[in-house]
């Protein structure tokens, strides 16, 4: 199931643009593109949450850093993606290294709270950037380009760029989890003391995962800025971090492909309910809670159970 499900997911996503021929509403392509962008961020969070057991409540800060990095560079006349991408990845890596080094000296609730504090620091810093819109956000009148080509202007082209980026990130995380690095990270979640006794530096491994996770989330921020043509401090807010955690839990913590399913389900359900009523949040919240409570493993767990019953 773990091998087949990701292939089915990516195959269906690759075929989705053909749905317009069959009468699928045009806005769904934009919606699913947005969902895949957030799936990258959710996948990056699952690396440290599902595999490493680290509950970060400030993960949205990296989406904001990626989005503001792209937005500020575009505003200053630098649209080249080959310049923006390294700058954003380095900025996210630097922020993750500093904040991760401090945060990983704590455990449990203290870790959650300190990541929340760092996330809010980034949020208030973005609000203070009056030269780039401040609290009102920053409108972008251009998109990033690749060697002078406007690769993000075509909606279908953007869709496949987001899909390709998501597929690469999924492959990278799967490789990391299957490596010795991933096995140590997973073992440290179960018993950090025992792993330390065997000679591994648990904090270094966790910090490495934290930095990789932050860089990946920053990549989703770059894509988000180019899709919306707008950057806002709201991208860094703690409710956004909470939504990322919901996506991971909804899809199935630690399953990796569950983070993709969770992001898709979260944003599509949000869109459908918001089109039906203004009070959609009153319905949406309890739906998520009930689903997580009764499935015990999210969408990925439910799929595995159904598969097991079918085989039985």
mmCIF file of C-alpha atoms in Angstrom:
data_model
loop_
_atom_site.group_PDB
_atom_site.id
_atom_site.type_symbol
_atom_site.label_atom_id
_atom_site.label_comp_id
_atom_site.label_asym_id
_atom_site.label_seq_id
_atom_site.Cartn_x
_atom_site.Cartn_y
_atom_site.Cartn_z
ATOM 1 C CA UNK A 1 0.000 0.000 0.000
ATOM 2 C CA UNK A 2 2.829 2.386 0.889
ATOM 3 C CA UNK A 3 4.429 1.823 -2.518
ATOM 4 C CA UNK A 4 1.271 1.799 -4.626
ATOM 5 C CA UNK A 5 -0.585 4.752 -3.047
ATOM 6 C CA UNK A 6 1.971 7.477 -3.979
ATOM 7 C CA UNK A 7 2.067 6.230 -7.585
ATOM 8 C CA UNK A 8 -1.731 6.359 -7.807
ATOM 9 C CA UNK A 9 -1.826 9.842 -6.230
ATOM 10 C CA UNK A 10 0.762 11.314 -8.613
ATOM 11 C CA UNK A 11 -0.794 9.583 -11.636
ATOM 12 C CA UNK A 12 -4.232 11.044 -10.819
ATOM 13 C CA UNK A 13 -2.736 14.486 -10.248
ATOM 14 C CA UNK A 14 -0.900 14.298 -13.566
ATOM 15 C CA UNK A 15 -4.170 13.492 -15.361
ATOM 16 C CA UNK A 16 -6.247 16.174 -13.613
ATOM 17 C CA UNK A 17 -5.678 18.928 -16.243
ATOM 18 C CA UNK A 18 -7.406 16.631 -18.744
ATOM 19 C CA UNK A 19 -10.523 16.910 -16.568
ATOM 20 C CA UNK A 20 -11.345 20.283 -18.090
ATOM 21 C CA UNK A 21 -12.218 18.403 -21.269
ATOM 22 C CA UNK A 22 -14.704 16.350 -19.252
ATOM 23 C CA UNK A 23 -16.320 19.439 -17.751
ATOM 24 C CA UNK A 24 -14.347 19.882 -14.533
ATOM 25 C CA UNK A 25 -14.641 23.539 -13.374
ATOM 26 C CA UNK A 26 -11.635 25.598 -14.454
ATOM 27 C CA UNK A 27 -10.931 26.959 -10.976
ATOM 28 C CA UNK A 28 -10.173 23.440 -9.754
ATOM 29 C CA UNK A 29 -6.830 23.498 -11.536
ATOM 30 C CA UNK A 30 -5.867 26.595 -9.546
ATOM 31 C CA UNK A 31 -7.254 25.064 -6.350
ATOM 32 C CA UNK A 32 -5.332 21.803 -6.716
ATOM 33 C CA UNK A 33 -2.169 23.738 -7.623
ATOM 34 C CA UNK A 34 -2.539 25.630 -4.340
ATOM 35 C CA UNK A 35 -3.202 22.352 -2.523
ATOM 36 C CA UNK A 36 -0.017 20.819 -3.940
ATOM 37 C CA UNK A 37 1.975 23.873 -2.846
ATOM 38 C CA UNK A 38 0.709 23.410 0.703
ATOM 39 C CA UNK A 39 1.290 19.671 0.380
ATOM 40 C CA UNK A 40 5.008 20.448 -0.003
ATOM 41 C CA UNK A 41 4.911 22.371 3.289
ATOM 42 C CA UNK A 42 2.865 19.619 4.974
ATOM 43 C CA UNK A 43 5.307 16.981 3.714
ATOM 44 C CA UNK A 44 8.219 18.977 5.106
ATOM 45 C CA UNK A 45 6.446 19.161 8.477
ATOM 46 C CA UNK A 46 5.759 15.414 8.427
ATOM 47 C CA UNK A 47 9.515 14.831 8.190
ATOM 48 C CA UNK A 48 10.074 16.326 11.633
ATOM 49 C CA UNK A 49 6.655 15.570 13.145
ATOM 50 C CA UNK A 50 5.818 12.119 11.832
ATOM 51 C CA UNK A 51 9.356 10.776 11.537
ATOM 52 C CA UNK A 52 11.178 12.805 14.191
ATOM 53 C CA UNK A 53 8.365 13.332 16.688
ATOM 54 C CA UNK A 54 8.945 17.119 16.808
ATOM 55 C CA UNK A 55 5.739 19.168 16.920
ATOM 56 C CA UNK A 56 6.588 22.554 15.423
ATOM 57 C CA UNK A 57 3.946 25.245 15.828
ATOM 58 C CA UNK A 58 5.913 27.835 13.862
ATOM 59 C CA UNK A 59 6.443 25.990 10.596
ATOM 60 C CA UNK A 60 4.483 28.553 8.584
ATOM 61 C CA UNK A 61 7.339 30.999 9.170
ATOM 62 C CA UNK A 62 9.305 29.204 6.438
ATOM 63 C CA UNK A 63 6.438 29.577 3.972
ATOM 64 C CA UNK A 64 6.505 33.289 4.746
ATOM 65 C CA UNK A 65 10.289 33.529 4.375
ATOM 66 C CA UNK A 66 10.078 31.832 0.975
ATOM 67 C CA UNK A 67 7.185 34.039 -0.134
ATOM 68 C CA UNK A 68 8.780 37.283 1.092
ATOM 69 C CA UNK A 69 12.131 36.283 -0.367
ATOM 70 C CA UNK A 70 10.543 35.931 -3.797
ATOM 71 C CA UNK A 71 8.376 39.035 -3.322
ATOM 72 C CA UNK A 72 11.159 41.333 -2.203
ATOM 73 C CA UNK A 73 13.472 40.205 -4.998
ATOM 74 C CA UNK A 74 10.737 40.710 -7.610
ATOM 75 C CA UNK A 75 9.933 44.157 -6.188
ATOM 76 C CA UNK A 76 13.606 45.091 -6.433
ATOM 77 C CA UNK A 77 13.683 44.006 -10.072
ATOM 78 C CA UNK A 78 15.317 40.602 -9.613
ATOM 79 C CA UNK A 79 12.922 38.039 -11.100
ATOM 80 C CA UNK A 80 15.459 35.350 -12.049
ATOM 81 C CA UNK A 81 14.581 32.079 -10.329
ATOM 82 C CA UNK A 82 18.204 30.905 -10.386
ATOM 83 C CA UNK A 83 18.986 33.845 -8.099
ATOM 84 C CA UNK A 84 15.835 33.723 -5.953
ATOM 85 C CA UNK A 85 15.930 29.991 -5.221
ATOM 86 C CA UNK A 86 19.410 29.871 -3.617
ATOM 87 C CA UNK A 87 18.703 33.064 -1.650
ATOM 88 C CA UNK A 88 15.436 31.682 -0.275
ATOM 89 C CA UNK A 89 16.909 28.278 0.569
ATOM 90 C CA UNK A 90 19.872 29.905 2.353
ATOM 91 C CA UNK A 91 17.573 32.277 4.273
ATOM 92 C CA UNK A 92 15.369 29.395 5.404
ATOM 93 C CA UNK A 93 18.404 27.288 6.311
ATOM 94 C CA UNK A 94 19.891 30.131 8.372
ATOM 95 C CA UNK A 95 16.625 30.782 10.220
ATOM 96 C CA UNK A 96 16.091 27.054 10.835
ATOM 97 C CA UNK A 97 19.663 26.563 12.060
ATOM 98 C CA UNK A 98 19.483 29.381 14.602
ATOM 99 C CA UNK A 99 15.949 28.726 15.833
ATOM 100 C CA UNK A 100 16.359 24.952 15.660
ATOM 101 C CA UNK A 101 19.547 25.033 17.723
ATOM 102 C CA UNK A 102 17.717 26.900 20.474
ATOM 103 C CA UNK A 103 14.408 25.011 20.184
ATOM 104 C CA UNK A 104 15.979 21.545 20.239
ATOM 105 C CA UNK A 105 17.448 22.240 23.652
ATOM 106 C CA UNK A 106 13.886 21.866 24.952
ATOM 107 C CA UNK A 107 11.375 19.026 24.819
ATOM 108 C CA UNK A 108 7.626 18.477 24.824
ATOM 109 C CA UNK A 109 5.370 21.457 25.419
ATOM 110 C CA UNK A 110 8.377 23.754 25.799
ATOM 111 C CA UNK A 111 9.508 22.863 22.266
ATOM 112 C CA UNK A 112 6.024 23.581 20.889
ATOM 113 C CA UNK A 113 5.887 26.953 22.620
ATOM 114 C CA UNK A 114 9.356 28.088 21.594
ATOM 115 C CA UNK A 115 8.726 27.211 17.934
ATOM 116 C CA UNK A 116 5.475 29.179 18.214
ATOM 117 C CA UNK A 117 7.436 32.125 19.656
ATOM 118 C CA UNK A 118 9.973 32.073 16.811
ATOM 119 C CA UNK A 119 7.161 31.831 14.272
ATOM 120 C CA UNK A 120 5.459 34.870 15.780
ATOM 121 C CA UNK A 121 8.759 36.762 15.723
ATOM 122 C CA UNK A 122 8.944 36.199 11.971
ATOM 123 C CA UNK A 123 5.282 37.229 11.659
ATOM 124 C CA UNK A 124 5.804 40.542 13.490
ATOM 125 C CA UNK A 125 9.011 41.204 11.539
ATOM 126 C CA UNK A 126 7.054 40.869 8.294
ATOM 127 C CA UNK A 127 4.451 43.290 9.640
ATOM 128 C CA UNK A 128 7.228 45.772 10.376
ATOM 129 C CA UNK A 129 8.506 45.754 6.783
ATOM 130 C CA UNK A 130 6.730 48.984 5.849
ATOM 131 C CA UNK A 131 8.828 49.334 2.681
ATOM 132 C CA UNK A 132 7.269 46.085 1.458
ATOM 133 C CA UNK A 133 3.659 46.609 2.432
ATOM 134 C CA UNK A 134 3.830 45.950 6.150
ATOM 135 C CA UNK A 135 0.569 44.613 7.550
ATOM 136 C CA UNK A 136 -1.220 45.252 4.224
ATOM 137 C CA UNK A 137 0.974 42.790 2.373
ATOM 138 C CA UNK A 138 2.937 43.141 -0.850
ATOM 139 C CA UNK A 139 1.342 42.986 -4.305
ATOM 140 C CA UNK A 140 3.567 41.511 -7.010
ATOM 141 C CA UNK A 141 3.237 42.844 -10.554
ATOM 142 C CA UNK A 142 5.633 40.301 -12.039
ATOM 143 C CA UNK A 143 6.424 36.638 -11.546
ATOM 144 C CA UNK A 144 9.735 34.868 -11.184
ATOM 145 C CA UNK A 145 11.339 33.860 -14.462
ATOM 146 C CA UNK A 146 13.749 31.113 -15.482
ATOM 147 C CA UNK A 147 16.505 32.340 -17.807
ATOM 148 C CA UNK A 148 14.173 35.129 -18.858
ATOM 149 C CA UNK A 149 11.232 32.826 -19.607
ATOM 150 C CA UNK A 150 7.913 33.362 -17.790
ATOM 151 C CA UNK A 151 7.360 29.776 -16.672
ATOM 152 C CA UNK A 152 4.702 30.658 -14.076
ATOM 153 C CA UNK A 153 2.368 32.618 -16.366
ATOM 154 C CA UNK A 154 0.599 29.624 -17.903
ATOM 155 C CA UNK A 155 -1.875 28.032 -15.477
ATOM 156 C CA UNK A 156 -1.395 24.473 -16.742
ATOM 157 C CA UNK A 157 2.362 24.927 -16.875
ATOM 158 C CA UNK A 158 2.358 26.206 -13.279
ATOM 159 C CA UNK A 159 0.286 23.167 -12.273
ATOM 160 C CA UNK A 160 2.900 20.758 -13.612
ATOM 161 C CA UNK A 161 5.749 22.755 -12.044
ATOM 162 C CA UNK A 162 4.013 22.428 -8.655
ATOM 163 C CA UNK A 163 3.399 18.723 -9.293
ATOM 164 C CA UNK A 164 7.014 18.121 -10.313
ATOM 165 C CA UNK A 165 8.292 19.992 -7.251
ATOM 166 C CA UNK A 166 5.987 17.989 -4.972
ATOM 167 C CA UNK A 167 7.111 14.711 -6.557
ATOM 168 C CA UNK A 168 10.780 15.667 -6.111
ATOM 169 C CA UNK A 169 10.230 16.645 -2.466
ATOM 170 C CA UNK A 170 8.383 13.391 -1.799
ATOM 171 C CA UNK A 171 11.208 11.383 -3.396
ATOM 172 C CA UNK A 172 13.788 13.299 -1.355
ATOM 173 C CA UNK A 173 11.972 12.759 1.952
ATOM 174 C CA UNK A 174 11.458 9.062 1.186
ATOM 175 C CA UNK A 175 15.185 8.707 0.485
ATOM 176 C CA UNK A 176 16.055 10.516 3.705
ATOM 177 C CA UNK A 177 13.712 8.364 5.788
ATOM 178 C CA UNK A 178 15.100 5.164 4.249
ATOM 179 C CA UNK A 179 18.717 6.233 4.872
ATOM 180 C CA UNK A 180 20.749 5.797 8.050
ATOM 181 C CA UNK A 181 19.955 9.428 8.844
ATOM 182 C CA UNK A 182 16.223 8.671 8.725
ATOM 183 C CA UNK A 183 16.551 5.507 10.796
ATOM 184 C CA UNK A 184 18.427 7.403 13.495
ATOM 185 C CA UNK A 185 15.825 10.176 13.424
ATOM 186 C CA UNK A 186 13.001 7.655 13.795
ATOM 187 C CA UNK A 187 14.821 5.756 16.541
ATOM 188 C CA UNK A 188 15.447 9.010 18.432
ATOM 189 C CA UNK A 189 11.700 9.604 18.446
ATOM 190 C CA UNK A 190 11.208 6.298 20.234
ATOM 191 C CA UNK A 191 14.160 6.426 22.635
ATOM 192 C CA UNK A 192 16.668 9.271 22.349
ATOM 193 C CA UNK A 193 18.790 8.060 25.276
ATOM 194 C CA UNK A 194 19.374 4.650 23.744
ATOM 195 C CA UNK A 195 20.337 6.224 20.402
ATOM 196 C CA UNK A 196 22.802 8.547 22.175
ATOM 197 C CA UNK A 197 24.392 5.560 23.926
ATOM 198 C CA UNK A 198 25.072 3.927 20.548
ATOM 199 C CA UNK A 199 27.231 6.930 19.603
ATOM 200 C CA UNK A 200 24.917 9.150 17.544
ATOM 201 C CA UNK A 201 24.450 12.831 18.309
ATOM 202 C CA UNK A 202 20.651 13.020 18.423
ATOM 203 C CA UNK A 203 20.527 16.829 18.433
ATOM 204 C CA UNK A 204 22.666 17.065 15.296
ATOM 205 C CA UNK A 205 20.419 14.612 13.460
ATOM 206 C CA UNK A 206 17.283 16.428 14.599
ATOM 207 C CA UNK A 207 18.768 19.789 13.653
ATOM 208 C CA UNK A 208 19.643 18.465 10.203
ATOM 209 C CA UNK A 209 16.053 17.301 9.703
ATOM 210 C CA UNK A 210 14.760 20.627 11.022
ATOM 211 C CA UNK A 211 16.879 22.600 8.536
ATOM 212 C CA UNK A 212 15.910 20.393 5.570
ATOM 213 C CA UNK A 213 12.256 20.715 6.588
ATOM 214 C CA UNK A 214 12.486 24.501 6.777
ATOM 215 C CA UNK A 215 14.148 24.777 3.359
ATOM 216 C CA UNK A 216 11.455 22.616 1.790
ATOM 217 C CA UNK A 217 8.692 24.743 3.317
ATOM 218 C CA UNK A 218 10.454 27.853 1.990
ATOM 219 C CA UNK A 219 10.243 26.346 -1.487
ATOM 220 C CA UNK A 220 6.461 26.129 -1.106
ATOM 221 C CA UNK A 221 6.456 29.824 -0.133
ATOM 222 C CA UNK A 222 8.245 30.751 -3.347
ATOM 223 C CA UNK A 223 5.605 28.915 -5.392
ATOM 224 C CA UNK A 224 2.757 30.407 -3.349
ATOM 225 C CA UNK A 225 3.974 33.966 -3.955
ATOM 226 C CA UNK A 226 4.099 33.335 -7.706
ATOM 227 C CA UNK A 227 0.651 31.788 -7.754
ATOM 228 C CA UNK A 228 -1.156 34.483 -5.755
ATOM 229 C CA UNK A 229 0.937 37.485 -6.930
ATOM 230 C CA UNK A 230 0.702 38.622 -3.328
ATOM 231 C CA UNK A 231 2.692 38.199 -0.125
ATOM 232 C CA UNK A 232 1.250 38.745 3.332
ATOM 233 C CA UNK A 233 2.396 38.382 6.958
ATOM 234 C CA UNK A 234 -0.638 36.093 7.350
ATOM 235 C CA UNK A 235 1.403 33.394 5.605
ATOM 236 C CA UNK A 236 3.510 33.223 8.795
ATOM 237 C CA UNK A 237 0.708 33.352 11.375
ATOM 238 C CA UNK A 238 0.261 30.619 13.979
ATOM 239 C CA UNK A 239 -3.174 29.618 12.586
ATOM 240 C CA UNK A 240 -1.411 28.747 9.313
ATOM 241 C CA UNK A 241 1.049 26.578 11.254
ATOM 242 C CA UNK A 242 -1.932 24.929 12.941
ATOM 243 C CA UNK A 243 -3.467 24.225 9.535
ATOM 244 C CA UNK A 244 -0.275 22.493 8.419
ATOM 245 C CA UNK A 245 -0.437 20.262 11.507
ATOM 246 C CA UNK A 246 -4.096 19.518 10.722
ATOM 247 C CA UNK A 247 -3.128 18.537 7.160
ATOM 248 C CA UNK A 248 -0.496 16.097 8.433
ATOM 249 C CA UNK A 249 -2.807 14.588 11.058
ATOM 250 C CA UNK A 250 -5.728 14.426 8.621
ATOM 251 C CA UNK A 251 -3.624 12.579 6.063
ATOM 252 C CA UNK A 252 -1.876 10.293 8.538
ATOM 253 C CA UNK A 253 1.149 11.222 10.644
ATOM 254 C CA UNK A 254 4.371 9.622 9.450
ATOM 255 C CA UNK A 255 2.983 8.092 6.257
ATOM 256 C CA UNK A 256 4.499 10.882 4.071
ATOM 257 C CA UNK A 257 2.021 10.410 1.221
ATOM 258 C CA UNK A 258 -0.660 11.054 3.845
ATOM 259 C CA UNK A 259 0.598 14.643 4.114
ATOM 260 C CA UNK A 260 -0.199 15.081 0.413
ATOM 261 C CA UNK A 261 -3.657 13.553 0.834
ATOM 262 C CA UNK A 262 -4.259 15.671 3.930
ATOM 263 C CA UNK A 263 -3.395 18.924 2.154
ATOM 264 C CA UNK A 264 -5.586 18.044 -0.821
ATOM 265 C CA UNK A 265 -8.509 16.999 1.380
ATOM 266 C CA UNK A 266 -8.153 20.032 3.662
ATOM 267 C CA UNK A 267 -8.117 22.683 0.926
ATOM 268 C CA UNK A 268 -10.704 21.027 -1.333
ATOM 269 C CA UNK A 269 -13.143 20.545 1.574
ATOM 270 C CA UNK A 270 -12.505 24.130 2.659
ATOM 271 C CA UNK A 271 -13.307 25.375 -0.856
ATOM 272 C CA UNK A 272 -16.479 23.295 -1.190
ATOM 273 C CA UNK A 273 -17.864 24.262 2.221
ATOM 274 C CA UNK A 274 -17.033 27.958 1.807
ATOM 275 C CA UNK A 275 -19.002 27.982 -1.433
ATOM 276 C CA UNK A 276 -22.055 26.615 0.393
ATOM 277 C CA UNK A 277 -22.195 28.823 3.472
ATOM 278 C CA UNK A 278 -20.466 31.781 5.121
ATOM 279 C CA UNK A 279 -20.317 29.834 8.387
ATOM 280 C CA UNK A 280 -18.345 26.993 6.840
ATOM 281 C CA UNK A 281 -15.747 26.977 9.625
ATOM 282 C CA UNK A 282 -18.423 25.865 12.116
ATOM 283 C CA UNK A 283 -18.905 22.745 9.984
ATOM 284 C CA UNK A 284 -15.306 22.268 8.889
ATOM 285 C CA UNK A 285 -13.719 22.140 12.361
ATOM 286 C CA UNK A 286 -15.930 19.392 13.836
ATOM 287 C CA UNK A 287 -15.661 17.396 10.591
ATOM 288 C CA UNK A 288 -11.862 17.259 10.874
ATOM 289 C CA UNK A 289 -11.953 16.401 14.578
ATOM 290 C CA UNK A 290 -14.502 13.593 14.087
ATOM 291 C CA UNK A 291 -12.634 12.165 11.110
ATOM 292 C CA UNK A 292 -9.301 12.071 12.946
ATOM 293 C CA UNK A 293 -10.891 10.576 16.078
ATOM 294 C CA UNK A 294 -12.668 7.752 14.274
ATOM 295 C CA UNK A 295 -10.098 6.833 11.632
ATOM 296 C CA UNK A 296 -7.044 6.474 13.948
ATOM 297 C CA UNK A 297 -4.368 7.151 11.345
ATOM 298 C CA UNK A 298 -5.982 9.659 9.040
ATOM 299 C CA UNK A 299 -6.737 9.050 5.383
ATOM 300 C CA UNK A 300 -3.655 6.874 4.905
ATOM 301 C CA UNK A 301 -4.606 4.732 7.905
ATOM 302 C CA UNK A 302 -8.180 4.383 6.681
ATOM 303 C CA UNK A 303 -6.976 3.334 3.223
ATOM 304 C CA UNK A 304 -4.685 0.696 4.766
ATOM 305 C CA UNK A 305 -7.535 -0.700 6.875
ATOM 306 C CA UNK A 306 -9.850 -0.899 3.873
ATOM 307 C CA UNK A 307 -7.107 -2.585 1.890
ATOM 308 C CA UNK A 308 -6.579 -5.093 4.716
ATOM 309 C CA UNK A 309 -10.273 -5.943 4.877
ATOM 310 C CA UNK A 310 -10.393 -6.370 1.123
ATOM 311 C CA UNK A 311 -7.378 -8.717 1.161
ATOM 312 C CA UNK A 312 -8.877 -10.627 4.072
#
